[in-house]
Amino acid sequence: MKLLFAVFFFCLQIPSFAQTFVQSVLWPQGIDSADLVKEHFVYGLAQANNGDVLAFAEGRIQLGDDRPHHIVLKRSKNNGKDWSPSQIIVRSTNGESFTNPTPVVDKKSGSIFLFYARNFSNDSSKVYYITSRDHGSTWSSATEVTRLFDGDSLKRPFHLPGPGHGITLSNGHMLVQVWHRYSVKNPIADRKYGVSIIYSDDHGKTWKAGGYVPGVDNFSANESRIVTIGNKVMVDARLADTASFVHRVQSFSDDGGLNWSWPQYSTIEPFPSVDAGLTSLTHKGHTYVLCTRPLGPGRNDLAISYSTDGAKSWSKPKLLFKGPSNYSDIIELKDHSFLVLYGRGKPRYAAAVRFDWKWLTSDIKTDK
């Protein structure tokens, strides 16, 4: 009853829309002959200050996490209905494996910072960012920030931002989640997976290392999302686990990501070990959290659930796409609708779906 009342209250406070549920394909299945991209995988979303929606992905020239990848971008000027041609913004020219595009937008200046990594054989990595000051039309040269992780007490050599997107706090600080490990040549228990954040408190002029989530020897937290819940920041992380269905873990910070609580298991029902999209919004003192992920078994049937009590309890999942599906990212758009960028099929290709609260809270089925 509390969940239904909170959703009803929220719907009364936002402008009235006709019910919205719109699917589109960004990067179709098959080889992009112009750039020899075989599949698109690992996704990030951002909405620029001018309203343009930016969708980022790895453009995989060869299949495999450490094989040659570009970082590619598409733009929508109508909230995800139509998309521009694909643009390579970080090009693999000599077999480089560029991975995990993770954008964050400075709300004051409009500057967009895109973090990504270069993967060296899944053993080590370097982390970079590029900057756009014209809503994603042009991008700066790369700045390396790998030295931010020199303070890692475990001296892990592998660091990847994201996946997904970073966040901007009400005080203007920008946060980006990063996960760490030793080489995959080690057994899972010896890889010492863990999560931290990096942040900027000067609109992106400088970036600093934040706190590390504790419990490395108890949890194998890796690919993660960050959201705000009230005056706290929550990290929600995937676990490196071979079970068919696994929990995620959550950790909270009340000082902007400098210190983190001991992780606890998420209350959302276990699902296959895979990346999940997460976003939050606060309206008139109420916090809402939305989560997208495959229901399984395996990486199948992408669905969404929402929480009205700070991720303590969740609605029943509602299907977004029936069939093979994998990673996803979700953002709230300026018109208060939501956009999900997600992967389908194998080889993997990318699609998007836009919907509003009326669709999310209705009983309409979507199994196309």
CSV table of C-alpha atoms in Angstrom, one decimal:
chain,number,residue,atom,x,y,z
A,1,MET,CA,0.0,0.0,0.0
A,2,LYS,CA,2.8,2.4,0.8
A,3,LEU,CA,4.4,1.7,-2.6
A,4,LEU,CA,1.2,2.3,-4.5
A,5,PHE,CA,0.5,5.6,-2.6
A,6,ALA,CA,3.9,6.9,-3.2
A,7,VAL,CA,3.7,6.2,-6.9
A,8,PHE,CA,0.2,7.7,-7.1
A,9,PHE,CA,1.5,10.8,-5.3
A,10,PHE,CA,4.4,11.2,-7.7
A,11,CYS,CA,2.2,10.8,-10.8
A,12,LEU,CA,0.0,13.6,-9.5
A,13,GLN,CA,2.9,16.0,-9.2
A,14,ILE,CA,4.4,15.7,-12.8
A,15,PRO,CA,2.9,17.0,-16.0
A,16,SER,CA,0.3,14.8,-17.6
A,17,PHE,CA,1.5,12.8,-20.6
A,18,ALA,CA,-0.1,10.3,-22.9
A,19,GLN,CA,1.2,6.9,-22.0
A,20,THR,CA,4.6,6.4,-23.7
A,21,PHE,CA,6.4,3.2,-24.7
A,22,VAL,CA,8.7,3.6,-27.7
A,23,GLN,CA,11.4,1.2,-28.9
A,24,SER,CA,14.2,2.0,-31.3
A,25,VAL,CA,17.3,0.3,-32.6
A,26,LEU,CA,20.6,2.3,-32.4
A,27,TRP,CA,23.2,-0.1,-33.7
A,28,PRO,CA,21.7,-3.0,-35.7
A,29,GLN,CA,23.0,-6.5,-35.6
A,30,GLY,CA,25.7,-7.3,-38.2
A,31,ILE,CA,29.0,-5.9,-39.2
A,32,ASP,CA,29.3,-2.1,-39.7
A,33,SER,CA,31.3,-2.3,-43.0
A,34,ALA,CA,32.5,1.3,-42.7
A,35,ASP,CA,34.4,0.7,-39.4
A,36,LEU,CA,34.4,-3.1,-39.3
A,37,VAL,CA,32.5,-3.1,-36.0
A,38,LYS,CA,31.1,-6.6,-35.3
A,39,GLU,CA,29.0,-5.8,-32.2
A,40,HIS,CA,28.1,-3.0,-29.8
A,41,PHE,CA,28.3,-3.7,-26.1
A,42,VAL,CA,28.7,-2.0,-22.7
A,43,TYR,CA,26.5,1.2,-22.7
A,44,GLY,CA,26.3,4.6,-21.2
A,45,LEU,CA,23.7,7.4,-21.4
A,46,ALA,CA,23.7,11.1,-20.8
A,47,GLN,CA,21.4,14.0,-21.6
A,48,ALA,CA,23.3,17.2,-22.5
A,49,ASN,CA,22.2,20.5,-21.1
A,50,ASN,CA,20.7,21.4,-24.5
A,51,GLY,CA,18.4,18.4,-24.3
A,52,ASP,CA,20.3,16.1,-26.7
A,53,VAL,CA,20.5,12.5,-25.6
A,54,LEU,CA,23.9,10.9,-26.0
A,55,ALA,CA,24.3,7.1,-26.3
A,56,PHE,CA,27.8,5.6,-25.9
A,57,ALA,CA,29.0,2.0,-26.5
A,58,GLU,CA,32.0,0.0,-27.3
A,59,GLY,CA,32.2,-0.6,-31.0
A,60,ARG,CA,33.8,-4.1,-30.9
A,61,ILE,CA,36.0,-4.7,-34.0
A,62,GLN,CA,36.7,-8.1,-32.7
A,63,LEU,CA,34.7,-10.1,-30.2
A,64,GLY,CA,36.0,-10.3,-26.7
A,65,ASP,CA,36.5,-8.0,-23.7
A,66,ASP,CA,40.2,-7.3,-24.4
A,67,ARG,CA,40.0,-7.3,-28.2
A,68,PRO,CA,40.2,-4.1,-30.4
A,69,HIS,CA,37.3,-1.7,-29.6
A,70,HIS,CA,36.4,1.8,-30.6
A,71,ILE,CA,34.3,4.1,-28.4
A,72,VAL,CA,31.2,5.2,-30.4
A,73,LEU,CA,28.5,7.8,-30.0
A,74,LYS,CA,25.0,8.4,-31.3
A,75,ARG,CA,22.8,11.4,-30.7
A,76,SER,CA,19.1,11.9,-30.4
A,77,LYS,CA,17.4,15.3,-30.6
A,78,ASN,CA,13.9,14.0,-29.9
A,79,ASN,CA,14.3,11.9,-26.7
A,80,GLY,CA,15.4,8.7,-28.3
A,81,LYS,CA,12.9,8.4,-31.2
A,82,ASP,CA,15.5,9.0,-33.9
A,83,TRP,CA,19.3,8.7,-33.8
A,84,SER,CA,22.2,10.2,-35.7
A,85,PRO,CA,24.8,8.2,-37.6
A,86,SER,CA,27.4,6.5,-35.4
A,87,GLN,CA,30.4,8.5,-34.6
A,88,ILE,CA,33.8,7.2,-33.4
A,89,ILE,CA,35.0,9.4,-30.7
A,90,VAL,CA,37.9,7.2,-29.4
A,91,ARG,CA,39.4,5.2,-32.3
A,92,SER,CA,41.3,2.0,-32.0
A,93,THR,CA,44.0,2.5,-34.7
A,94,ASN,CA,46.6,-0.2,-33.6
A,95,GLY,CA,44.5,-2.8,-32.0
A,96,GLU,CA,43.8,-0.9,-28.7
A,97,SER,CA,41.0,-2.2,-26.6
A,98,PHE,CA,39.0,0.9,-25.4
A,99,THR,CA,36.3,0.0,-22.9
A,100,ASN,CA,33.5,1.1,-20.6
A,101,PRO,CA,32.4,4.5,-21.8
A,102,THR,CA,31.0,6.3,-18.7
A,103,PRO,CA,29.7,9.8,-19.1
A,104,VAL,CA,28.9,12.4,-16.5
A,105,VAL,CA,27.5,15.9,-17.1
A,106,ASP,CA,28.4,19.1,-15.1
A,107,LYS,CA,25.0,20.6,-14.7
A,108,LYS,CA,26.4,24.1,-14.2
A,109,SER,CA,28.7,24.5,-17.2
A,110,GLY,CA,27.2,21.8,-19.4
A,111,SER,CA,30.6,20.2,-19.9
A,112,ILE,CA,30.4,16.4,-20.5
A,113,PHE,CA,33.2,14.2,-19.2
A,114,LEU,CA,33.5,10.7,-20.8
A,115,PHE,CA,35.6,8.3,-18.8
A,116,TYR,CA,36.8,5.0,-20.4
A,117,ALA,CA,39.7,2.6,-20.1
A,118,ARG,CA,42.3,0.9,-22.2
A,119,ASN,CA,42.4,-2.8,-21.4
A,120,PHE,CA,45.7,-4.7,-21.6
A,121,SER,CA,44.9,-8.4,-22.0
A,122,ASN,CA,42.5,-8.3,-19.0
A,123,ASP,CA,45.6,-8.0,-16.8
A,124,SER,CA,45.9,-4.3,-16.3
A,125,SER,CA,44.4,-1.0,-17.6
A,126,LYS,CA,44.8,2.7,-18.0
A,127,VAL,CA,41.9,5.1,-17.3
A,128,TYR,CA,41.2,8.3,-19.3
A,129,TYR,CA,38.6,10.9,-19.9
A,130,ILE,CA,37.7,13.2,-22.8
A,131,THR,CA,35.7,16.4,-22.5
A,132,SER,CA,33.0,18.1,-24.6
A,133,ARG,CA,32.0,21.7,-24.1
A,134,ASP,CA,29.5,21.8,-27.0
A,135,HIS,CA,27.0,19.1,-25.9
A,136,GLY,CA,29.0,16.2,-27.4
A,137,SER,CA,29.6,17.6,-30.8
A,138,THR,CA,33.4,17.8,-30.4
A,139,TRP,CA,35.7,16.2,-27.9
A,140,SER,CA,39.1,17.1,-26.4
A,141,SER,CA,42.2,14.9,-26.5
A,142,ALA,CA,42.4,12.3,-23.7
A,143,THR,CA,43.6,13.0,-20.2
A,144,GLU,CA,44.9,10.0,-18.2
A,145,VAL,CA,43.9,9.6,-14.6
A,146,THR,CA,45.2,6.1,-13.7
A,147,ARG,CA,47.4,7.6,-11.0
A,148,LEU,CA,44.3,8.3,-9.0
A,149,PHE,CA,44.4,4.7,-8.0
A,150,ASP,CA,47.9,4.8,-6.6
A,151,GLY,CA,46.3,5.0,-3.2
A,152,ASP,CA,44.7,1.5,-3.6
A,153,SER,CA,46.0,-0.4,-0.6
A,154,LEU,CA,45.9,-3.6,-2.6
A,155,LYS,CA,47.8,-2.1,-5.6
A,156,ARG,CA,45.4,-3.8,-8.1
A,157,PRO,CA,46.5,-3.1,-11.7
A,158,PHE,CA,43.1,-3.3,-13.4
A,159,HIS,CA,40.6,-0.4,-13.2
A,160,LEU,CA,37.4,0.2,-15.2
A,161,PRO,CA,34.9,3.0,-14.9
A,162,GLY,CA,31.2,2.3,-14.8
A,163,PRO,CA,29.5,0.9,-16.6
A,164,GLY,CA,26.7,3.3,-17.3
A,165,HIS,CA,27.0,6.9,-16.2
A,166,GLY,CA,28.2,9.0,-13.3
A,167,ILE,CA,26.1,11.4,-11.2
A,168,THR,CA,26.2,15.0,-10.2
A,169,LEU,CA,25.3,15.8,-6.6
A,170,SER,CA,23.2,18.8,-5.5
A,171,ASN,CA,26.4,20.6,-4.4
A,172,GLY,CA,27.8,20.2,-7.9
A,173,HIS,CA,30.3,17.5,-7.2
A,174,MET,CA,30.5,14.9,-10.0
A,175,LEU,CA,31.0,11.2,-9.0
A,176,VAL,CA,32.1,8.3,-11.3
A,177,GLN,CA,32.1,4.7,-10.0
A,178,VAL,CA,35.2,2.5,-10.8
A,179,TRP,CA,35.9,-1.1,-10.2
A,180,HIS,CA,39.2,-2.9,-9.6
A,181,ARG,CA,40.8,-6.3,-9.6
A,182,TYR,CA,43.9,-8.4,-10.2
A,183,SER,CA,44.3,-10.3,-13.5
A,184,VAL,CA,41.6,-12.8,-14.6
A,185,LYS,CA,44.3,-15.4,-14.8
A,186,ASN,CA,43.8,-15.7,-11.0
A,187,PRO,CA,40.9,-17.6,-9.4
A,188,ILE,CA,37.9,-15.4,-8.7
A,189,ALA,CA,38.7,-15.3,-4.9
A,190,ASP,CA,42.2,-14.1,-5.6
A,191,ARG,CA,41.3,-11.3,-8.0
A,192,LYS,CA,40.2,-9.1,-5.0
A,193,TYR,CA,37.4,-7.3,-6.8
A,194,GLY,CA,36.3,-4.0,-5.4
A,195,VAL,CA,34.6,-0.7,-6.1
A,196,SER,CA,35.5,3.0,-5.4
A,197,ILE,CA,34.6,6.4,-6.8
A,198,ILE,CA,36.5,9.3,-8.2
A,199,TYR,CA,35.1,12.8,-8.0
A,200,SER,CA,35.5,16.4,-9.0
A,201,ASP,CA,34.5,19.3,-6.7
A,202,ASP,CA,35.6,22.1,-9.2
A,203,HIS,CA,33.5,21.3,-12.3
A,204,GLY,CA,35.9,18.9,-13.8
A,205,LYS,CA,39.1,21.0,-13.5
A,206,THR,CA,40.6,18.3,-11.3
A,207,TRP,CA,39.6,14.8,-10.3
A,208,LYS,CA,40.3,13.1,-7.0
A,209,ALA,CA,40.2,9.6,-5.6
A,210,GLY,CA,37.2,9.0,-3.3
A,211,GLY,CA,36.7,6.1,-0.9
A,212,TYR,CA,36.8,2.4,-1.4
A,213,VAL,CA,33.9,0.2,-0.5
A,214,PRO,CA,35.0,-2.2,2.2
A,215,GLY,CA,34.5,-6.0,2.3
A,216,VAL,CA,36.9,-7.0,-0.5
A,217,ASP,CA,37.5,-10.4,1.1
A,218,ASN,CA,33.8,-10.9,1.7
A,219,PHE,CA,32.2,-9.7,-1.6
A,220,SER,CA,33.4,-9.7,-5.2
A,221,ALA,CA,31.9,-6.4,-6.1
A,222,ASN,CA,32.7,-5.2,-9.6
A,223,GLU,CA,30.5,-3.5,-12.3
A,224,SER,CA,28.4,-1.0,-10.4
A,225,ARG,CA,26.0,1.9,-10.4
A,226,ILE,CA,25.8,5.0,-8.2
A,227,VAL,CA,22.6,6.9,-7.3
A,228,THR,CA,21.6,9.4,-4.7
A,229,ILE,CA,19.0,8.5,-2.1
A,230,GLY,CA,18.1,11.5,0.0
A,231,ASN,CA,21.4,12.9,1.3
A,232,LYS,CA,23.3,9.7,0.8
A,233,VAL,CA,25.0,8.1,-2.2
A,234,MET,CA,24.4,4.4,-2.9
A,235,VAL,CA,26.7,2.1,-4.8
A,236,ASP,CA,24.9,-1.0,-6.2
A,237,ALA,CA,27.3,-3.6,-7.5
A,238,ARG,CA,27.3,-6.9,-9.4
A,239,LEU,CA,29.1,-9.8,-7.8
A,240,ALA,CA,31.6,-12.1,-9.6
A,241,ASP,CA,29.6,-15.3,-9.1
A,242,THR,CA,29.0,-18.3,-11.3
A,243,ALA,CA,25.6,-19.1,-9.8
A,244,SER,CA,22.6,-18.9,-12.1
A,245,PHE,CA,20.9,-16.2,-10.0
A,246,VAL,CA,22.8,-13.9,-7.7
A,247,HIS,CA,22.2,-11.0,-5.3
A,248,ARG,CA,23.8,-7.6,-5.8
A,249,VAL,CA,25.3,-5.7,-3.0
A,250,GLN,CA,24.8,-2.1,-1.8
A,251,SER,CA,26.9,0.3,0.2
A,252,PHE,CA,26.1,3.9,1.3
A,253,SER,CA,28.0,7.1,1.8
A,254,ASP,CA,26.8,10.1,3.7
A,255,ASP,CA,29.9,12.3,2.9
A,256,GLY,CA,29.8,12.3,-0.9
A,257,GLY,CA,31.7,9.1,-1.5
A,258,LEU,CA,34.7,9.6,0.8
A,259,ASN,CA,33.6,6.8,3.2
A,260,TRP,CA,31.4,3.8,2.6
A,261,SER,CA,29.3,1.5,4.8
A,262,TRP,CA,29.8,-2.2,5.0
A,263,PRO,CA,28.0,-3.8,2.0
A,264,GLN,CA,24.6,-5.4,2.4
A,265,TYR,CA,22.7,-7.6,-0.1
A,266,SER,CA,20.2,-5.8,-2.2
A,267,THR,CA,16.5,-6.6,-1.6
A,268,ILE,CA,15.8,-6.9,-5.3
A,269,GLU,CA,15.2,-10.5,-6.3
A,270,PRO,CA,18.4,-12.3,-7.5
A,271,PHE,CA,19.0,-12.3,-11.2
A,272,PRO,CA,21.7,-13.6,-13.6
A,273,SER,CA,25.2,-12.2,-12.9
A,274,VAL,CA,25.2,-9.3,-15.3
A,275,ASP,CA,25.4,-5.5,-15.4
A,276,ALA,CA,22.2,-3.6,-14.4
A,277,GLY,CA,20.9,-0.1,-15.0
A,278,LEU,CA,20.0,2.1,-12.1
A,279,THR,CA,18.8,5.7,-11.7
A,280,SER,CA,17.1,7.7,-8.9
A,281,LEU,CA,15.1,10.9,-8.7
A,282,THR,CA,13.8,12.9,-5.8
A,283,HIS,CA,10.5,14.8,-6.0
A,284,LYS,CA,9.0,16.8,-3.1
A,285,GLY,CA,11.0,14.8,-0.6
A,286,HIS,CA,10.2,11.4,-2.1
A,287,THR,CA,13.0,9.3,-3.6
A,288,TYR,CA,12.4,6.9,-6.4
A,289,VAL,CA,14.9,4.3,-7.7
A,290,LEU,CA,14.5,2.4,-11.0
A,291,CYS,CA,16.5,-0.8,-11.9
A,292,THR,CA,16.7,-2.6,-15.3
A,293,ARG,CA,18.2,-6.1,-15.7
A,294,PRO,CA,17.6,-9.4,-17.4
A,295,LEU,CA,15.2,-11.7,-15.4
A,296,GLY,CA,16.7,-14.9,-16.7
A,297,PRO,CA,17.3,-17.7,-16.8
A,298,GLY,CA,20.5,-16.6,-18.5
A,299,ARG,CA,20.7,-13.2,-20.1
A,300,ASN,CA,17.1,-13.0,-21.3
A,301,ASP,CA,14.0,-10.9,-20.8
A,302,LEU,CA,15.0,-7.4,-19.8
A,303,ALA,CA,12.7,-5.9,-17.1
A,304,ILE,CA,12.4,-3.0,-14.9
A,305,SER,CA,11.4,-2.6,-11.2
A,306,TYR,CA,11.0,0.5,-9.1
A,307,SER,CA,11.4,1.4,-5.4
A,308,THR,CA,9.6,4.2,-3.6
A,309,ASP,CA,11.4,3.7,-0.2
A,310,GLY,CA,15.1,4.1,-1.0
A,311,ALA,CA,15.8,0.7,-2.5
A,312,LYS,CA,14.4,-1.2,0.6
A,313,SER,CA,11.6,-2.8,-1.4
A,314,TRP,CA,10.8,-3.2,-5.1
A,315,SER,CA,7.8,-3.5,-7.3
A,316,LYS,CA,7.2,-6.6,-9.4
A,317,PRO,CA,9.3,-6.5,-12.6
A,318,LYS,CA,7.7,-5.3,-15.8
A,319,LEU,CA,9.0,-6.6,-19.1
A,320,LEU,CA,10.8,-4.2,-21.4
A,321,PHE,CA,12.0,-6.7,-24.0
A,322,LYS,CA,11.4,-10.4,-24.3
A,323,GLY,CA,14.4,-12.4,-25.6
A,324,PRO,CA,18.2,-12.3,-25.3
A,325,SER,CA,19.3,-9.1,-23.5
A,326,ASN,CA,22.3,-8.1,-21.5
A,327,TYR,CA,23.7,-4.9,-20.2
A,328,SER,CA,21.6,-1.7,-19.8
A,329,ASP,CA,21.7,1.9,-18.7
A,330,ILE,CA,18.8,4.1,-17.7
A,331,ILE,CA,18.4,7.8,-17.2
A,332,GLU,CA,15.5,10.2,-16.5
A,333,LEU,CA,15.0,12.7,-19.3
A,334,LYS,CA,14.1,16.4,-18.8
A,335,ASP,CA,10.5,15.7,-19.6
A,336,HIS,CA,10.4,13.2,-16.7
A,337,SER,CA,10.2,10.2,-19.0
A,338,PHE,CA,12.8,7.5,-18.9
A,339,LEU,CA,15.2,6.1,-21.5
A,340,VAL,CA,16.9,2.7,-21.4
A,341,LEU,CA,19.8,1.8,-23.6
A,342,TYR,CA,20.4,-2.0,-23.7
A,343,GLY,CA,21.9,-4.9,-25.5
A,344,ARG,CA,20.0,-7.6,-27.5
A,345,GLY,CA,21.0,-10.8,-29.2
A,346,LYS,CA,24.3,-12.4,-30.1
A,347,PRO,CA,26.3,-10.9,-31.7
A,348,ARG,CA,25.2,-8.1,-29.4
A,349,TYR,CA,23.5,-5.0,-30.8
A,350,ALA,CA,22.0,-2.0,-29.1
A,351,ALA,CA,18.4,-0.8,-28.7
A,352,ALA,CA,16.6,1.8,-26.7
A,353,VAL,CA,13.2,2.1,-25.1
A,354,ARG,CA,11.5,5.3,-23.8
A,355,PHE,CA,8.6,5.1,-21.4
A,356,ASP,CA,6.8,7.2,-18.7
A,357,TRP,CA,5.4,6.6,-15.2
A,358,LYS,CA,1.9,5.9,-16.7
A,359,TRP,CA,3.3,3.0,-18.7
A,360,LEU,CA,5.5,1.8,-15.8
A,361,THR,CA,2.6,1.7,-13.4
A,362,SER,CA,0.0,0.3,-15.8
A,363,ASP,CA,-0.9,-3.3,-16.5
A,364,ILE,CA,-0.2,-3.1,-20.2
A,365,LYS,CA,2.0,-6.0,-21.3
A,366,THR,CA,4.9,-5.5,-23.7
A,367,ASP,CA,6.3,-8.7,-25.0
A,368,LYS,CA,7.2,-7.7,-28.6
